[in-house]
Amino acid sequence: MMILRTAALATLAIASVAPAVEVAEFGKTPGGEMTHVYTLENKSGMKVKLLDLGATLMAAEVPDKEGKTADVLFGFDDPAKYLSDDNQYFGNVVGRYGNRIAKGKFTLDGKEYTLATNNPPNHLHGGGDRALSKVVWKGEKSDADNSVTFSYTSPDGEEGYPGELKAQVTYTLTDDNAVRIEYEATTDKPTVLNLTNHAYFNLSGAGSPTINDHVVTLYADHYTPVDDTLITTGEIAKVEGTALDFREPHAIGDRVDSFGDAEGAGYDHNFVLNKTPSDVEGLHKAATVKDPKSGRVLTVLTDQPGVQFYGGNFLKGQTGKDGKTYAHRSGFCLETQHYPDSPNKPDFPSVVLRPGETYTHTCVYAFSAE
């Protein structure tokens, strides 16, 4: 069942003395729309930058084991780049349906809906020019909470999805160096929804040449196998005995070659999360990633049933912020989510949102160093 709520989840503690959230113009899109960048800073000196274009997590300056900070997120210095072919959803909120829907079709309440097949032959991350990653959201900052809330109303039929969808995403930077992302949405017609963030991380610093030395733990005994177009088969399989078994820590590069050397080969799988307890109310651990070089650690918490672990197999050497290059397998994603192609898989947890219900989703990216 989709997670619903009538009251907000408890938030992490925020110091009242946090610096004010700064807002600045970022530049105009090719269509002439002005975009804005929001900068959050906590009392520990960590900084996060957010962009209203795509409700994007644009930068995170995180301390290492020696207290030196580096930006660990991929992104661009120009709004036009976020709308170009160079952008592979760097830090964007993706949807309405994050991940893939087979052949761009699904049936809801007896009616078939057709979406863009922008990842032939399938639909990916919400579709074309009006996907949520490509529109400018309205931003509203809260100095008291050290947060920014982005809101967007997607009209009925936009990118083929039914219902007028009112969505908002709130980013909060806590004083213990966690980025908390809270999604909320309502609809006036039955629809399907699966929002997530597509941030790319390199804990050595964005632009470092590889993430193959990063050590990953995934709190998942099972995954959802896919066919040769990366659509889930409907099976839920054990990770035991496969290169997808990250129940114990493994470096990303240890077994990645087992996927072969075809274009795009590597880690790009949805994991079925165990319900492990955590220190944050209502959430469970999805993943822990450690960088032995810098000592930075990323812990991912969520209330969603799955997480997509992607190892940057399609990165092509794009030039990003400050002229840094994003090479093949130099960044990883951990996208908390419902399972791919759930609208066509009745045995998977439901992604249907109906009028009168509220969709919610919480993800925490918590940083530390050791």
mmCIF file of C-alpha atoms in Angstrom:
data_model
loop_
_atom_site.group_PDB
_atom_site.id
_atom_site.type_symbol
_atom_site.label_atom_id
_atom_site.label_comp_id
_atom_site.label_asym_id
_atom_site.label_seq_id
_atom_site.Cartn_x
_atom_site.Cartn_y
_atom_site.Cartn_z
ATOM 1 C CA MET A 1 0.000 0.000 0.000
ATOM 2 C CA MET A 2 1.141 3.549 -0.673
ATOM 3 C CA ILE A 3 2.178 5.321 2.525
ATOM 4 C CA LEU A 4 -0.430 7.921 3.503
ATOM 5 C CA ARG A 5 -0.485 10.329 6.413
ATOM 6 C CA THR A 6 -2.697 12.904 8.067
ATOM 7 C CA ALA A 7 0.021 14.457 10.216
ATOM 8 C CA ALA A 8 3.607 15.378 9.407
ATOM 9 C CA LEU A 9 6.432 13.081 10.453
ATOM 10 C CA ALA A 10 8.509 14.390 13.328
ATOM 11 C CA THR A 11 11.325 16.583 12.049
ATOM 12 C CA LEU A 12 14.935 16.452 13.118
ATOM 13 C CA ALA A 13 16.127 19.117 15.544
ATOM 14 C CA ILE A 14 17.001 22.452 13.941
ATOM 15 C CA ALA A 15 18.975 25.100 15.813
ATOM 16 C CA SER A 16 17.279 28.490 16.074
ATOM 17 C CA VAL A 17 20.590 30.210 15.447
ATOM 18 C CA ALA A 18 21.067 28.741 11.953
ATOM 19 C CA PRO A 19 22.118 31.326 9.355
ATOM 20 C CA ALA A 20 19.351 32.782 7.198
ATOM 21 C CA VAL A 21 18.621 30.959 3.951
ATOM 22 C CA GLU A 22 20.150 32.944 1.093
ATOM 23 C CA VAL A 23 18.367 33.367 -2.259
ATOM 24 C CA ALA A 24 20.014 34.532 -5.488
ATOM 25 C CA GLU A 25 19.187 34.567 -9.178
ATOM 26 C CA PHE A 26 20.754 31.614 -10.968
ATOM 27 C CA GLY A 27 20.000 32.630 -14.545
ATOM 28 C CA LYS A 28 17.320 32.307 -17.197
ATOM 29 C CA THR A 29 16.252 29.141 -18.934
ATOM 30 C CA PRO A 30 16.425 29.067 -22.753
ATOM 31 C CA GLY A 31 12.710 29.962 -22.620
ATOM 32 C CA GLY A 32 13.434 33.133 -20.621
ATOM 33 C CA GLU A 33 12.238 31.976 -17.184
ATOM 34 C CA MET A 34 14.364 33.169 -14.261
ATOM 35 C CA THR A 35 15.639 30.502 -11.890
ATOM 36 C CA HIS A 36 16.927 30.867 -8.330
ATOM 37 C CA VAL A 37 19.465 29.146 -6.105
ATOM 38 C CA TYR A 38 18.868 28.785 -2.363
ATOM 39 C CA THR A 39 21.809 28.301 0.024
ATOM 40 C CA LEU A 40 21.357 26.669 3.427
ATOM 41 C CA GLU A 41 24.090 26.504 6.081
ATOM 42 C CA ASN A 42 24.063 24.862 9.488
ATOM 43 C CA LYS A 43 25.992 25.656 12.662
ATOM 44 C CA SER A 44 28.525 22.950 11.754
ATOM 45 C CA GLY A 45 29.465 24.793 8.569
ATOM 46 C CA MET A 46 27.898 22.365 6.103
ATOM 47 C CA LYS A 47 26.268 24.066 3.125
ATOM 48 C CA VAL A 48 23.581 22.874 0.743
ATOM 49 C CA LYS A 49 22.439 24.568 -2.450
ATOM 50 C CA LEU A 50 19.003 24.035 -3.985
ATOM 51 C CA LEU A 51 17.631 25.083 -7.356
ATOM 52 C CA ASP A 52 13.981 25.815 -8.159
ATOM 53 C CA LEU A 53 14.499 24.376 -11.658
ATOM 54 C CA GLY A 54 13.590 20.729 -11.128
ATOM 55 C CA ALA A 55 13.416 21.282 -7.325
ATOM 56 C CA THR A 56 17.062 20.247 -7.509
ATOM 57 C CA LEU A 57 19.542 19.247 -4.813
ATOM 58 C CA MET A 58 22.404 21.076 -6.463
ATOM 59 C CA ALA A 59 25.372 21.000 -4.062
ATOM 60 C CA ALA A 60 26.374 19.701 -0.629
ATOM 61 C CA GLU A 61 29.629 20.854 0.947
ATOM 62 C CA VAL A 62 30.423 18.120 3.455
ATOM 63 C CA PRO A 63 33.386 17.826 5.883
ATOM 64 C CA ASP A 64 35.784 14.883 5.672
ATOM 65 C CA LYS A 65 37.598 13.125 8.530
ATOM 66 C CA GLU A 66 39.957 16.107 8.835
ATOM 67 C CA GLY A 67 37.184 18.685 8.737
ATOM 68 C CA LYS A 68 37.893 19.775 5.158
ATOM 69 C CA THR A 69 34.778 20.337 3.075
ATOM 70 C CA ALA A 70 34.111 19.320 -0.521
ATOM 71 C CA ASP A 71 31.034 19.390 -2.719
ATOM 72 C CA VAL A 72 29.939 15.768 -3.106
ATOM 73 C CA LEU A 73 27.048 16.333 -5.562
ATOM 74 C CA PHE A 74 26.921 16.563 -9.355
ATOM 75 C CA GLY A 75 25.362 19.606 -11.006
ATOM 76 C CA PHE A 76 25.815 22.515 -13.400
ATOM 77 C CA ASP A 77 26.606 26.239 -13.241
ATOM 78 C CA ASP A 78 24.069 27.138 -15.958
ATOM 79 C CA PRO A 79 20.297 26.513 -16.002
ATOM 80 C CA ALA A 80 20.455 25.714 -19.719
ATOM 81 C CA LYS A 81 22.671 22.711 -18.949
ATOM 82 C CA TYR A 82 19.962 21.271 -16.701
ATOM 83 C CA LEU A 83 17.660 21.289 -19.733
ATOM 84 C CA SER A 84 20.246 19.821 -22.118
ATOM 85 C CA ASP A 85 21.172 16.265 -23.035
ATOM 86 C CA ASP A 86 24.161 16.544 -20.682
ATOM 87 C CA ASN A 87 21.860 16.424 -17.672
ATOM 88 C CA GLN A 88 21.170 12.883 -16.502
ATOM 89 C CA TYR A 89 18.784 14.115 -13.778
ATOM 90 C CA PHE A 90 21.626 15.494 -11.623
ATOM 91 C CA GLY A 91 19.968 16.171 -8.267
ATOM 92 C CA ASN A 92 16.525 16.628 -9.826
ATOM 93 C CA VAL A 93 13.206 15.598 -8.369
ATOM 94 C CA VAL A 94 11.972 13.099 -10.962
ATOM 95 C CA GLY A 95 8.374 12.177 -11.761
ATOM 96 C CA ARG A 96 5.518 12.058 -11.869
ATOM 97 C CA TYR A 97 6.769 8.473 -11.948
ATOM 98 C CA GLY A 98 10.423 8.020 -11.036
ATOM 99 C CA ASN A 99 12.076 5.054 -12.803
ATOM 100 C CA ARG A 100 10.517 3.128 -15.697
ATOM 101 C CA ILE A 101 7.029 2.241 -16.901
ATOM 102 C CA ALA A 102 6.968 -0.484 -19.561
ATOM 103 C CA LYS A 103 6.235 0.756 -23.088
ATOM 104 C CA GLY A 104 4.889 4.013 -21.647
ATOM 105 C CA LYS A 105 1.493 2.523 -20.854
ATOM 106 C CA PHE A 106 -0.558 1.643 -17.789
ATOM 107 C CA THR A 107 -4.209 0.941 -17.042
ATOM 108 C CA LEU A 108 -6.019 2.498 -14.089
ATOM 109 C CA ASP A 109 -9.664 1.813 -13.242
ATOM 110 C CA GLY A 110 -10.159 0.211 -16.639
ATOM 111 C CA LYS A 111 -8.718 3.107 -18.686
ATOM 112 C CA GLU A 112 -5.385 2.917 -20.515
ATOM 113 C CA TYR A 113 -3.026 5.877 -20.353
ATOM 114 C CA THR A 114 -0.150 6.520 -22.780
ATOM 115 C CA LEU A 115 3.044 8.285 -21.740
ATOM 116 C CA ALA A 116 6.201 9.340 -23.570
ATOM 117 C CA THR A 117 8.664 6.560 -24.390
ATOM 118 C CA ASN A 118 11.662 8.777 -23.725
ATOM 119 C CA ASN A 119 13.843 5.768 -22.839
ATOM 120 C CA PRO A 120 12.863 3.534 -25.771
ATOM 121 C CA PRO A 121 10.858 1.411 -25.572
ATOM 122 C CA ASN A 122 9.884 2.614 -22.092
ATOM 123 C CA HIS A 123 8.846 5.678 -20.127
ATOM 124 C CA LEU A 124 11.499 7.053 -17.745
ATOM 125 C CA HIS A 125 11.401 9.561 -14.871
ATOM 126 C CA GLY A 126 8.232 11.392 -15.904
ATOM 127 C CA GLY A 127 8.770 11.845 -19.623
ATOM 128 C CA GLY A 128 9.635 14.855 -21.773
ATOM 129 C CA ASP A 129 9.744 18.650 -21.523
ATOM 130 C CA ARG A 130 7.080 18.860 -18.787
ATOM 131 C CA ALA A 131 8.515 16.194 -16.516
ATOM 132 C CA LEU A 132 8.903 17.504 -12.972
ATOM 133 C CA SER A 133 12.694 17.580 -13.403
ATOM 134 C CA LYS A 134 12.380 20.162 -16.198
ATOM 135 C CA VAL A 135 9.914 22.704 -14.822
ATOM 136 C CA VAL A 136 10.542 25.661 -12.512
ATOM 137 C CA TRP A 137 8.955 25.135 -9.103
ATOM 138 C CA LYS A 138 7.915 27.931 -6.715
ATOM 139 C CA GLY A 139 10.331 28.199 -3.801
ATOM 140 C CA GLU A 140 9.586 29.414 -0.292
ATOM 141 C CA LYS A 141 12.303 29.551 2.347
ATOM 142 C CA SER A 142 12.009 29.178 6.115
ATOM 143 C CA ASP A 143 14.891 30.686 8.072
ATOM 144 C CA ALA A 144 13.523 29.260 11.329
ATOM 145 C CA ASP A 145 13.544 25.693 10.001
ATOM 146 C CA ASN A 146 16.618 26.098 7.758
ATOM 147 C CA SER A 147 14.512 24.744 4.920
ATOM 148 C CA VAL A 148 13.094 25.460 1.484
ATOM 149 C CA THR A 149 9.751 24.190 0.183
ATOM 150 C CA PHE A 150 9.242 23.906 -3.568
ATOM 151 C CA SER A 151 5.711 23.591 -4.943
ATOM 152 C CA TYR A 152 4.335 22.851 -8.406
ATOM 153 C CA THR A 153 0.885 22.161 -9.812
ATOM 154 C CA SER A 154 0.964 19.711 -12.703
ATOM 155 C CA PRO A 155 -2.164 20.058 -14.886
ATOM 156 C CA ASP A 156 -4.448 17.147 -15.675
ATOM 157 C CA GLY A 157 -2.937 15.291 -18.625
ATOM 158 C CA GLU A 158 0.554 16.752 -18.354
ATOM 159 C CA GLU A 159 2.986 14.196 -19.832
ATOM 160 C CA GLY A 160 -0.029 11.896 -20.197
ATOM 161 C CA TYR A 161 -0.748 11.447 -16.486
ATOM 162 C CA PRO A 162 -4.329 11.807 -15.227
ATOM 163 C CA GLY A 163 -5.346 14.337 -12.578
ATOM 164 C CA GLU A 164 -4.241 17.786 -11.522
ATOM 165 C CA LEU A 165 -1.372 17.036 -9.149
ATOM 166 C CA LYS A 166 -0.406 19.515 -6.441
ATOM 167 C CA ALA A 167 3.079 18.573 -5.275
ATOM 168 C CA GLN A 168 5.556 20.011 -2.829
ATOM 169 C CA VAL A 169 9.058 19.039 -1.743
ATOM 170 C CA THR A 170 10.704 20.368 1.422
ATOM 171 C CA TYR A 171 14.472 20.231 1.936
ATOM 172 C CA THR A 172 15.759 20.743 5.493
ATOM 173 C CA LEU A 173 19.414 20.943 6.513
ATOM 174 C CA THR A 174 19.853 19.790 10.107
ATOM 175 C CA ASP A 175 22.663 20.674 12.470
ATOM 176 C CA ASP A 176 23.850 17.065 12.505
ATOM 177 C CA ASN A 177 24.653 17.283 8.774
ATOM 178 C CA ALA A 178 21.567 15.560 7.388
ATOM 179 C CA VAL A 179 19.517 16.628 4.383
ATOM 180 C CA ARG A 180 15.890 15.678 4.984
ATOM 181 C CA ILE A 181 13.606 15.551 1.930
ATOM 182 C CA GLU A 182 9.841 15.418 2.471
ATOM 183 C CA TYR A 183 7.444 14.982 -0.444
ATOM 184 C CA GLU A 184 3.697 15.586 -0.341
ATOM 185 C CA ALA A 185 1.079 15.553 -3.108
ATOM 186 C CA THR A 186 -2.662 15.433 -3.752
ATOM 187 C CA THR A 187 -4.733 14.830 -6.887
ATOM 188 C CA ASP A 188 -8.259 15.538 -8.125
ATOM 189 C CA LYS A 189 -8.434 12.306 -10.178
ATOM 190 C CA PRO A 190 -7.050 8.809 -9.619
ATOM 191 C CA THR A 191 -3.439 8.730 -10.763
ATOM 192 C CA VAL A 192 -0.106 6.992 -10.188
ATOM 193 C CA LEU A 193 2.793 8.650 -8.412
ATOM 194 C CA ASN A 194 6.373 7.792 -7.451
ATOM 195 C CA LEU A 195 8.541 10.818 -6.663
ATOM 196 C CA THR A 196 12.229 10.605 -5.819
ATOM 197 C CA ASN A 197 15.477 12.549 -5.981
ATOM 198 C CA HIS A 198 18.152 11.590 -8.516
ATOM 199 C CA ALA A 199 21.221 13.005 -6.764
ATOM 200 C CA TYR A 200 24.635 11.716 -7.879
ATOM 201 C CA PHE A 201 27.233 11.437 -5.109
ATOM 202 C CA ASN A 202 30.995 11.042 -5.014
ATOM 203 C CA LEU A 203 32.098 11.172 -1.388
ATOM 204 C CA SER A 204 35.668 12.030 -2.413
ATOM 205 C CA GLY A 205 34.232 15.147 -4.042
ATOM 206 C CA ALA A 206 32.283 15.558 -7.259
ATOM 207 C CA GLY A 207 34.673 15.268 -10.192
ATOM 208 C CA SER A 208 36.851 12.611 -8.555
ATOM 209 C CA PRO A 209 37.504 9.903 -11.151
ATOM 210 C CA THR A 210 35.723 6.890 -9.644
ATOM 211 C CA ILE A 211 33.352 5.572 -7.001
ATOM 212 C CA ASN A 212 34.558 1.975 -7.403
ATOM 213 C CA ASP A 213 36.452 2.220 -4.093
ATOM 214 C CA HIS A 214 33.365 3.370 -2.167
ATOM 215 C CA VAL A 215 32.146 0.673 0.233
ATOM 216 C CA VAL A 216 28.396 0.014 0.152
ATOM 217 C CA THR A 217 25.970 -1.692 2.514
ATOM 218 C CA LEU A 218 22.365 -2.161 1.347
ATOM 219 C CA TYR A 219 19.764 -3.232 3.877
ATOM 220 C CA ALA A 220 17.970 -5.530 1.481
ATOM 221 C CA ASP A 221 17.632 -9.312 1.270
ATOM 222 C CA HIS A 222 15.812 -9.120 -2.079
ATOM 223 C CA TYR A 223 15.736 -7.203 -5.355
ATOM 224 C CA THR A 224 13.460 -6.951 -8.391
ATOM 225 C CA PRO A 225 15.035 -8.606 -11.488
ATOM 226 C CA VAL A 226 14.662 -6.850 -14.838
ATOM 227 C CA ASP A 227 14.535 -7.790 -18.516
ATOM 228 C CA ASP A 228 16.917 -6.522 -21.178
ATOM 229 C CA THR A 229 15.063 -3.166 -21.336
ATOM 230 C CA LEU A 230 15.427 -2.712 -17.532
ATOM 231 C CA ILE A 231 11.743 -3.399 -16.834
ATOM 232 C CA THR A 232 10.963 -5.444 -13.742
ATOM 233 C CA THR A 233 9.807 -8.988 -14.452
ATOM 234 C CA GLY A 234 7.464 -9.079 -11.447
ATOM 235 C CA GLU A 235 9.701 -11.457 -9.526
ATOM 236 C CA ILE A 236 11.168 -10.610 -6.134
ATOM 237 C CA ALA A 237 14.441 -12.536 -5.884
ATOM 238 C CA LYS A 238 17.054 -13.104 -3.192
ATOM 239 C CA VAL A 239 20.336 -11.200 -3.448
ATOM 240 C CA GLU A 240 22.142 -14.144 -1.873
ATOM 241 C CA GLY A 241 24.744 -15.630 -4.195
ATOM 242 C CA THR A 242 24.686 -12.677 -6.616
ATOM 243 C CA ALA A 243 26.786 -9.581 -7.228
ATOM 244 C CA LEU A 244 23.836 -7.658 -5.759
ATOM 245 C CA ASP A 245 24.452 -8.964 -2.254
ATOM 246 C CA PHE A 246 25.490 -5.894 -0.265
ATOM 247 C CA ARG A 247 24.137 -7.135 3.062
ATOM 248 C CA GLU A 248 27.767 -7.076 4.154
ATOM 249 C CA PRO A 249 29.945 -4.138 3.035
ATOM 250 C CA HIS A 250 31.537 -4.413 -0.415
ATOM 251 C CA ALA A 251 33.437 -1.944 -2.573
ATOM 252 C CA ILE A 252 31.426 -1.016 -5.656
ATOM 253 C CA GLY A 253 34.267 -2.104 -7.934
ATOM 254 C CA ASP A 254 34.697 -5.535 -6.364
ATOM 255 C CA ARG A 255 32.115 -7.273 -8.552
ATOM 256 C CA VAL A 256 30.937 -4.688 -11.066
ATOM 257 C CA ASP A 257 32.811 -6.405 -13.918
ATOM 258 C CA SER A 258 30.521 -9.411 -13.535
ATOM 259 C CA PHE A 259 27.890 -7.421 -15.449
ATOM 260 C CA GLY A 260 30.086 -7.381 -18.578
ATOM 261 C CA ASP A 261 31.366 -4.468 -20.624
ATOM 262 C CA ALA A 262 28.302 -3.596 -22.710
ATOM 263 C CA GLU A 263 27.271 0.058 -22.742
ATOM 264 C CA GLY A 264 25.452 0.889 -19.503
ATOM 265 C CA ALA A 265 26.359 -2.373 -17.794
ATOM 266 C CA GLY A 266 26.750 -2.282 -14.028
ATOM 267 C CA TYR A 267 24.649 -1.546 -10.982
ATOM 268 C CA ASP A 268 21.218 -0.153 -11.837
ATOM 269 C CA HIS A 269 18.826 -2.198 -9.692
ATOM 270 C CA ASN A 270 15.895 -1.732 -7.363
ATOM 271 C CA PHE A 271 16.398 -3.301 -3.945
ATOM 272 C CA VAL A 272 13.508 -4.412 -1.723
ATOM 273 C CA LEU A 273 14.289 -2.889 1.639
ATOM 274 C CA ASN A 274 14.173 -4.698 4.963
ATOM 275 C CA LYS A 275 12.290 -2.920 7.726
ATOM 276 C CA THR A 276 15.340 -2.201 9.871
ATOM 277 C CA PRO A 277 14.875 0.093 12.902
ATOM 278 C CA SER A 278 16.581 3.473 12.927
ATOM 279 C CA ASP A 279 17.023 6.453 15.183
ATOM 280 C CA VAL A 280 14.604 8.551 13.135
ATOM 281 C CA GLU A 281 10.901 8.013 13.745
ATOM 282 C CA GLY A 282 9.030 6.219 10.970
ATOM 283 C CA LEU A 283 12.092 5.558 8.805
ATOM 284 C CA HIS A 284 14.310 2.573 8.078
ATOM 285 C CA LYS A 285 17.843 2.313 6.766
ATOM 286 C CA ALA A 286 18.236 1.894 3.029
ATOM 287 C CA ALA A 287 22.009 2.143 2.596
ATOM 288 C CA THR A 288 25.349 3.152 4.037
ATOM 289 C CA VAL A 289 28.238 4.234 1.800
ATOM 290 C CA LYS A 290 31.775 4.883 3.055
ATOM 291 C CA ASP A 291 34.663 6.500 1.193
ATOM 292 C CA PRO A 292 37.962 5.170 2.556
ATOM 293 C CA LYS A 293 39.887 8.087 1.073
ATOM 294 C CA SER A 294 38.040 10.991 2.703
ATOM 295 C CA GLY A 295 36.372 9.133 5.561
ATOM 296 C CA ARG A 296 32.989 10.557 4.550
ATOM 297 C CA VAL A 297 29.988 8.352 5.242
ATOM 298 C CA LEU A 298 26.511 8.651 3.732
ATOM 299 C CA THR A 299 23.585 6.942 5.457
ATOM 300 C CA VAL A 300 20.242 6.857 3.640
ATOM 301 C CA LEU A 301 16.961 6.542 5.558
ATOM 302 C CA THR A 302 13.456 6.337 4.104
ATOM 303 C CA ASP A 303 9.863 5.215 4.575
ATOM 304 C CA GLN A 304 9.654 3.819 1.028
ATOM 305 C CA PRO A 305 9.731 0.094 0.132
ATOM 306 C CA GLY A 306 12.664 0.267 -2.297
ATOM 307 C CA VAL A 307 15.874 2.001 -3.302
ATOM 308 C CA GLN A 308 17.481 2.160 -6.734
ATOM 309 C CA PHE A 309 21.244 1.745 -6.529
ATOM 310 C CA TYR A 310 22.818 3.132 -9.706
ATOM 311 C CA GLY A 311 26.551 3.240 -10.333
ATOM 312 C CA GLY A 312 26.818 5.943 -13.007
ATOM 313 C CA ASN A 313 27.126 3.480 -15.893
ATOM 314 C CA PHE A 314 25.807 5.969 -18.470
ATOM 315 C CA LEU A 315 27.897 8.962 -17.387
ATOM 316 C CA LYS A 316 29.751 10.255 -20.425
ATOM 317 C CA GLY A 317 32.291 12.784 -19.177
ATOM 318 C CA GLN A 318 29.994 15.782 -18.878
ATOM 319 C CA THR A 319 31.496 19.055 -17.679
ATOM 320 C CA GLY A 320 29.773 20.138 -14.484
ATOM 321 C CA LYS A 321 30.177 22.737 -11.756
ATOM 322 C CA ASP A 322 33.534 24.519 -11.643
ATOM 323 C CA GLY A 323 34.610 22.766 -14.840
ATOM 324 C CA LYS A 324 34.791 19.330 -13.220
ATOM 325 C CA THR A 325 34.324 16.210 -15.345
ATOM 326 C CA TYR A 326 31.781 13.518 -14.489
ATOM 327 C CA ALA A 327 33.404 10.384 -15.876
ATOM 328 C CA HIS A 328 31.938 6.915 -16.379
ATOM 329 C CA ARG A 329 31.163 5.380 -12.955
ATOM 330 C CA SER A 330 32.325 8.462 -11.078
ATOM 331 C CA GLY A 331 29.025 8.983 -9.254
ATOM 332 C CA PHE A 332 26.374 6.827 -7.599
ATOM 333 C CA CYS A 333 22.664 7.332 -6.901
ATOM 334 C CA LEU A 334 20.458 5.977 -4.127
ATOM 335 C CA GLU A 335 16.896 6.787 -5.141
ATOM 336 C CA THR A 336 14.341 5.883 -2.473
ATOM 337 C CA GLN A 337 11.188 4.796 -4.257
ATOM 338 C CA HIS A 338 8.401 2.363 -5.074
ATOM 339 C CA TYR A 339 9.389 -0.421 -7.450
ATOM 340 C CA PRO A 340 9.860 0.208 -11.201
ATOM 341 C CA ASP A 341 6.805 -0.454 -13.393
ATOM 342 C CA SER A 342 4.528 -0.859 -10.372
ATOM 343 C CA PRO A 343 1.492 0.482 -12.302
ATOM 344 C CA ASN A 344 1.711 -2.693 -14.426
ATOM 345 C CA LYS A 345 2.612 -5.079 -11.602
ATOM 346 C CA PRO A 346 -0.441 -5.667 -9.382
ATOM 347 C CA ASP A 347 1.572 -7.761 -6.908
ATOM 348 C CA PHE A 348 3.910 -4.844 -6.147
ATOM 349 C CA PRO A 349 2.982 -2.250 -3.471
ATOM 350 C CA SER A 350 0.377 0.133 -4.882
ATOM 351 C CA VAL A 351 1.377 3.497 -6.354
ATOM 352 C CA VAL A 352 -2.207 4.662 -6.941
ATOM 353 C CA LEU A 353 -3.136 8.037 -5.448
ATOM 354 C CA ARG A 354 -6.819 8.963 -5.266
ATOM 355 C CA PRO A 355 -8.703 12.168 -4.473
ATOM 356 C CA GLY A 356 -8.894 12.746 -0.732
ATOM 357 C CA GLU A 357 -5.593 10.944 -0.101
ATOM 358 C CA THR A 358 -2.194 12.523 0.506
ATOM 359 C CA TYR A 359 0.977 11.008 -0.912
ATOM 360 C CA THR A 360 3.984 11.335 1.392
ATOM 361 C CA HIS A 361 7.576 10.191 1.107
ATOM 362 C CA THR A 362 10.528 10.998 3.343
ATOM 363 C CA CYS A 363 14.199 10.462 2.549
ATOM 364 C CA VAL A 364 17.160 11.470 4.695
ATOM 365 C CA TYR A 365 20.716 11.749 3.375
ATOM 366 C CA ALA A 366 22.786 11.820 6.589
ATOM 367 C CA PHE A 367 26.506 12.641 6.384
ATOM 368 C CA SER A 368 29.269 11.883 8.842
ATOM 369 C CA ALA A 369 33.013 11.124 8.820
ATOM 370 C CA GLU A 370 35.208 8.500 10.396
#
